[in-house]
Amino acid sequence: DGLQERLELALGELDAGKAETCREQLLAALSICKGLTPYLERVNKPMSQNWERLQRTTHSLDWKELSPGKTAAMAPGALTVRTLQFLCHTLRASRVLQIGTFTGAATLGLAEALPPHGRVMAVEEDAFLADFARKQLSMSSSGEKVSIASGDVLALLQSLQSCS
């Protein structure tokens, strides 16, 4: 059985009061999850030096001072970005719309996964974060594939729709 099936079985066993069977199903689901990281590492390239630099920069900043309410923990980790890259490759994506970019880690990962003619359009409500991400992405050749719009997300999405 797959991950979803194992979790559904575990919930059913929990609802039925069968704690030990629920535990077995959860352990089986955990086993499936543990195999995901090595799999994604095999099918994707290692994270780029530019992505690693962006992550170090993101984690070195005092977010309480820069942008209250934000934390470095909001930046996606390598597993999340590898998953997005895997989806780009699998779908043969050449265009991506990203809503919310934070410091640009996922944005950069997406741009790196796209073909040379690919484009990422990122929409970020917070002007500080949009500017921060633009600066970080400008340090990578893949950043040339990215456009970041900042402002009211709903209005930006509506303007994108009227352009298509």
Tab-separated table of C-alpha atoms in Angstrom:
chain	number	residue	atom	x	y	z
A	1	ASP	CA	0.000	0.000	0.000
A	2	GLY	CA	1.023	3.617	-0.548
A	3	LEU	CA	1.415	6.402	1.970
A	4	GLN	CA	-2.145	7.679	1.681
A	5	GLU	CA	-3.587	4.203	2.092
A	6	ARG	CA	-1.428	3.532	5.165
A	7	LEU	CA	-2.529	6.792	6.792
A	8	GLU	CA	-6.191	6.097	6.024
A	9	LEU	CA	-5.852	2.625	7.547
A	10	ALA	CA	-4.161	4.113	10.626
A	11	LEU	CA	-7.017	6.580	11.106
A	12	GLY	CA	-9.550	3.787	10.771
A	13	GLU	CA	-7.716	1.700	13.351
A	14	LEU	CA	-7.453	4.699	15.679
A	15	ASP	CA	-11.194	5.363	15.354
A	16	ALA	CA	-11.860	1.691	16.110
A	17	GLY	CA	-9.752	1.934	19.273
A	18	LYS	CA	-7.052	-0.386	17.917
A	19	ALA	CA	-3.977	1.548	19.050
A	20	GLU	CA	-1.418	-1.181	18.261
A	21	THR	CA	-2.678	-1.738	14.696
A	22	CYS	CA	-2.781	2.056	14.235
A	23	ARG	CA	0.839	2.231	15.402
A	24	GLU	CA	1.854	-0.441	12.870
A	25	GLN	CA	0.197	1.482	10.026
A	26	LEU	CA	1.861	4.733	11.120
A	27	LEU	CA	5.257	3.023	11.228
A	28	ALA	CA	4.665	1.682	7.718
A	29	ALA	CA	3.720	5.191	6.527
A	30	LEU	CA	6.845	6.607	8.179
A	31	SER	CA	8.930	4.004	6.381
A	32	ILE	CA	7.518	5.187	3.054
A	33	CYS	CA	8.298	8.815	3.957
A	34	LYS	CA	11.884	7.957	4.918
A	35	GLY	CA	12.434	6.617	1.416
A	36	LEU	CA	11.334	9.870	-0.234
A	37	THR	CA	14.465	11.914	0.486
A	38	PRO	CA	16.942	9.381	-0.952
A	39	TYR	CA	14.677	8.924	-3.976
A	40	LEU	CA	14.482	12.660	-4.641
A	41	GLU	CA	18.253	12.960	-4.194
A	42	ARG	CA	18.738	10.263	-6.849
A	43	VAL	CA	16.383	11.788	-9.423
A	44	ASN	CA	17.439	15.415	-8.902
A	45	LYS	CA	20.743	17.199	-9.051
A	46	PRO	CA	22.232	18.427	-5.766
A	47	MET	CA	21.121	21.871	-4.677
A	48	SER	CA	23.072	24.595	-6.456
A	49	GLN	CA	25.726	26.747	-4.821
A	50	ASN	CA	23.481	29.760	-5.436
A	51	TRP	CA	20.581	28.076	-3.647
A	52	GLU	CA	22.852	27.100	-0.738
A	53	ARG	CA	24.134	30.714	-0.540
A	54	LEU	CA	20.580	32.062	-0.515
A	55	GLN	CA	19.658	29.675	2.297
A	56	ARG	CA	22.708	30.693	4.346
A	57	THR	CA	21.810	34.360	3.857
A	58	THR	CA	18.179	33.758	4.813
A	59	HIS	CA	19.152	31.905	7.993
A	60	SER	CA	21.790	34.457	9.015
A	61	LEU	CA	19.406	37.416	9.192
A	62	ASP	CA	17.524	38.802	12.195
A	63	TRP	CA	13.973	38.505	10.891
A	64	LYS	CA	12.454	40.073	14.002
A	65	GLU	CA	14.221	43.304	13.009
A	66	LEU	CA	13.780	43.039	9.233
A	67	SER	CA	10.233	41.808	8.858
A	68	PRO	CA	8.286	41.170	12.079
A	69	GLY	CA	6.229	38.012	11.964
A	70	LYS	CA	8.590	36.303	9.507
A	71	THR	CA	11.210	33.710	10.420
A	72	ALA	CA	13.928	31.874	8.534
A	73	ALA	CA	11.903	28.704	9.138
A	74	MET	CA	9.505	29.972	6.442
A	75	ALA	CA	12.153	29.264	3.797
A	76	PRO	CA	11.546	25.927	2.089
A	77	GLY	CA	14.112	23.235	2.686
A	78	ALA	CA	15.949	21.190	0.099
A	79	LEU	CA	13.352	18.397	0.150
A	80	THR	CA	10.521	20.803	-0.688
A	81	VAL	CA	12.503	22.452	-3.476
A	82	ARG	CA	13.636	19.084	-4.851
A	83	THR	CA	10.008	18.001	-4.961
A	84	LEU	CA	9.060	21.154	-6.887
A	85	GLN	CA	11.980	20.584	-9.264
A	86	PHE	CA	10.905	16.970	-9.739
A	87	LEU	CA	7.405	18.152	-10.662
A	88	CYS	CA	8.833	20.687	-13.137
A	89	HIS	CA	10.874	17.944	-14.822
A	90	THR	CA	8.030	15.420	-14.777
A	91	LEU	CA	5.535	17.890	-16.247
A	92	ARG	CA	8.111	19.325	-18.672
A	93	ALA	CA	7.111	22.739	-17.339
A	94	SER	CA	8.381	25.843	-19.043
A	95	ARG	CA	6.262	28.371	-17.121
A	96	VAL	CA	5.521	28.532	-13.397
A	97	LEU	CA	3.355	30.886	-11.356
A	98	GLN	CA	4.453	31.127	-7.742
A	99	ILE	CA	2.308	32.882	-5.160
A	100	GLY	CA	4.444	34.024	-2.243
A	101	THR	CA	8.198	33.895	-2.624
A	102	PHE	CA	9.598	34.801	0.824
A	103	THR	CA	13.366	35.113	0.177
A	104	GLY	CA	13.320	33.350	-3.187
A	105	ALA	CA	14.635	29.872	-2.334
A	106	ALA	CA	11.794	27.969	-3.998
A	107	THR	CA	11.724	30.558	-6.778
A	108	LEU	CA	15.395	29.931	-7.544
A	109	GLY	CA	14.918	26.171	-7.374
A	110	LEU	CA	12.022	26.373	-9.825
A	111	ALA	CA	14.002	28.591	-12.215
A	112	GLU	CA	16.944	26.182	-12.113
A	113	ALA	CA	14.642	23.282	-13.013
A	114	LEU	CA	13.147	24.984	-16.062
A	115	PRO	CA	14.583	24.827	-19.581
A	116	PRO	CA	16.638	27.821	-20.815
A	117	HIS	CA	13.517	29.490	-22.261
A	118	GLY	CA	11.501	28.853	-19.073
A	119	ARG	CA	9.933	31.582	-16.939
A	120	VAL	CA	8.853	31.892	-13.315
A	121	MET	CA	6.347	34.593	-12.450
A	122	ALA	CA	6.357	35.131	-8.682
A	123	VAL	CA	3.799	37.244	-6.862
A	124	GLU	CA	4.769	38.526	-3.396
A	125	GLU	CA	2.571	40.780	-1.272
A	126	ASP	CA	5.408	42.024	0.962
A	127	ALA	CA	7.493	44.649	-0.891
A	128	PHE	CA	10.515	44.083	1.371
A	129	LEU	CA	10.526	40.353	0.620
A	130	ALA	CA	10.018	40.944	-3.111
A	131	ASP	CA	13.027	43.290	-3.190
A	132	PHE	CA	15.085	40.897	-1.074
A	133	ALA	CA	14.277	37.975	-3.387
A	134	ARG	CA	15.056	40.049	-6.509
A	135	LYS	CA	18.475	40.942	-5.088
A	136	GLN	CA	19.229	37.323	-4.173
A	137	LEU	CA	18.056	35.998	-7.550
A	138	SER	CA	20.135	38.569	-9.433
A	139	MET	CA	23.241	36.733	-8.183
A	140	SER	CA	22.306	33.644	-10.207
A	141	SER	CA	22.070	33.209	-13.972
A	142	SER	CA	18.794	31.343	-13.372
A	143	GLY	CA	17.456	34.523	-11.813
A	144	GLU	CA	17.096	35.904	-15.334
A	145	LYS	CA	14.140	33.531	-15.788
A	146	VAL	CA	12.262	35.141	-12.886
A	147	SER	CA	9.905	38.118	-12.680
A	148	ILE	CA	8.640	39.144	-9.255
A	149	ALA	CA	5.596	41.369	-8.891
A	150	SER	CA	4.799	42.852	-5.510
A	151	GLY	CA	1.592	44.267	-4.131
A	152	ASP	CA	-1.959	43.076	-3.623
A	153	VAL	CA	-1.864	39.440	-4.734
A	154	LEU	CA	-5.486	39.254	-5.875
A	155	ALA	CA	-5.132	42.419	-7.992
A	156	LEU	CA	-1.849	41.139	-9.463
A	157	LEU	CA	-3.430	37.811	-10.368
A	158	GLN	CA	-6.372	39.567	-11.979
A	159	SER	CA	-3.986	41.727	-14.032
A	160	LEU	CA	-2.135	38.586	-15.134
A	161	GLN	CA	-5.430	37.044	-16.226
A	162	SER	CA	-6.325	40.093	-18.310
A	163	CYS	CA	-2.915	39.893	-20.058
A	164	SER	CA	-3.440	36.299	-21.198
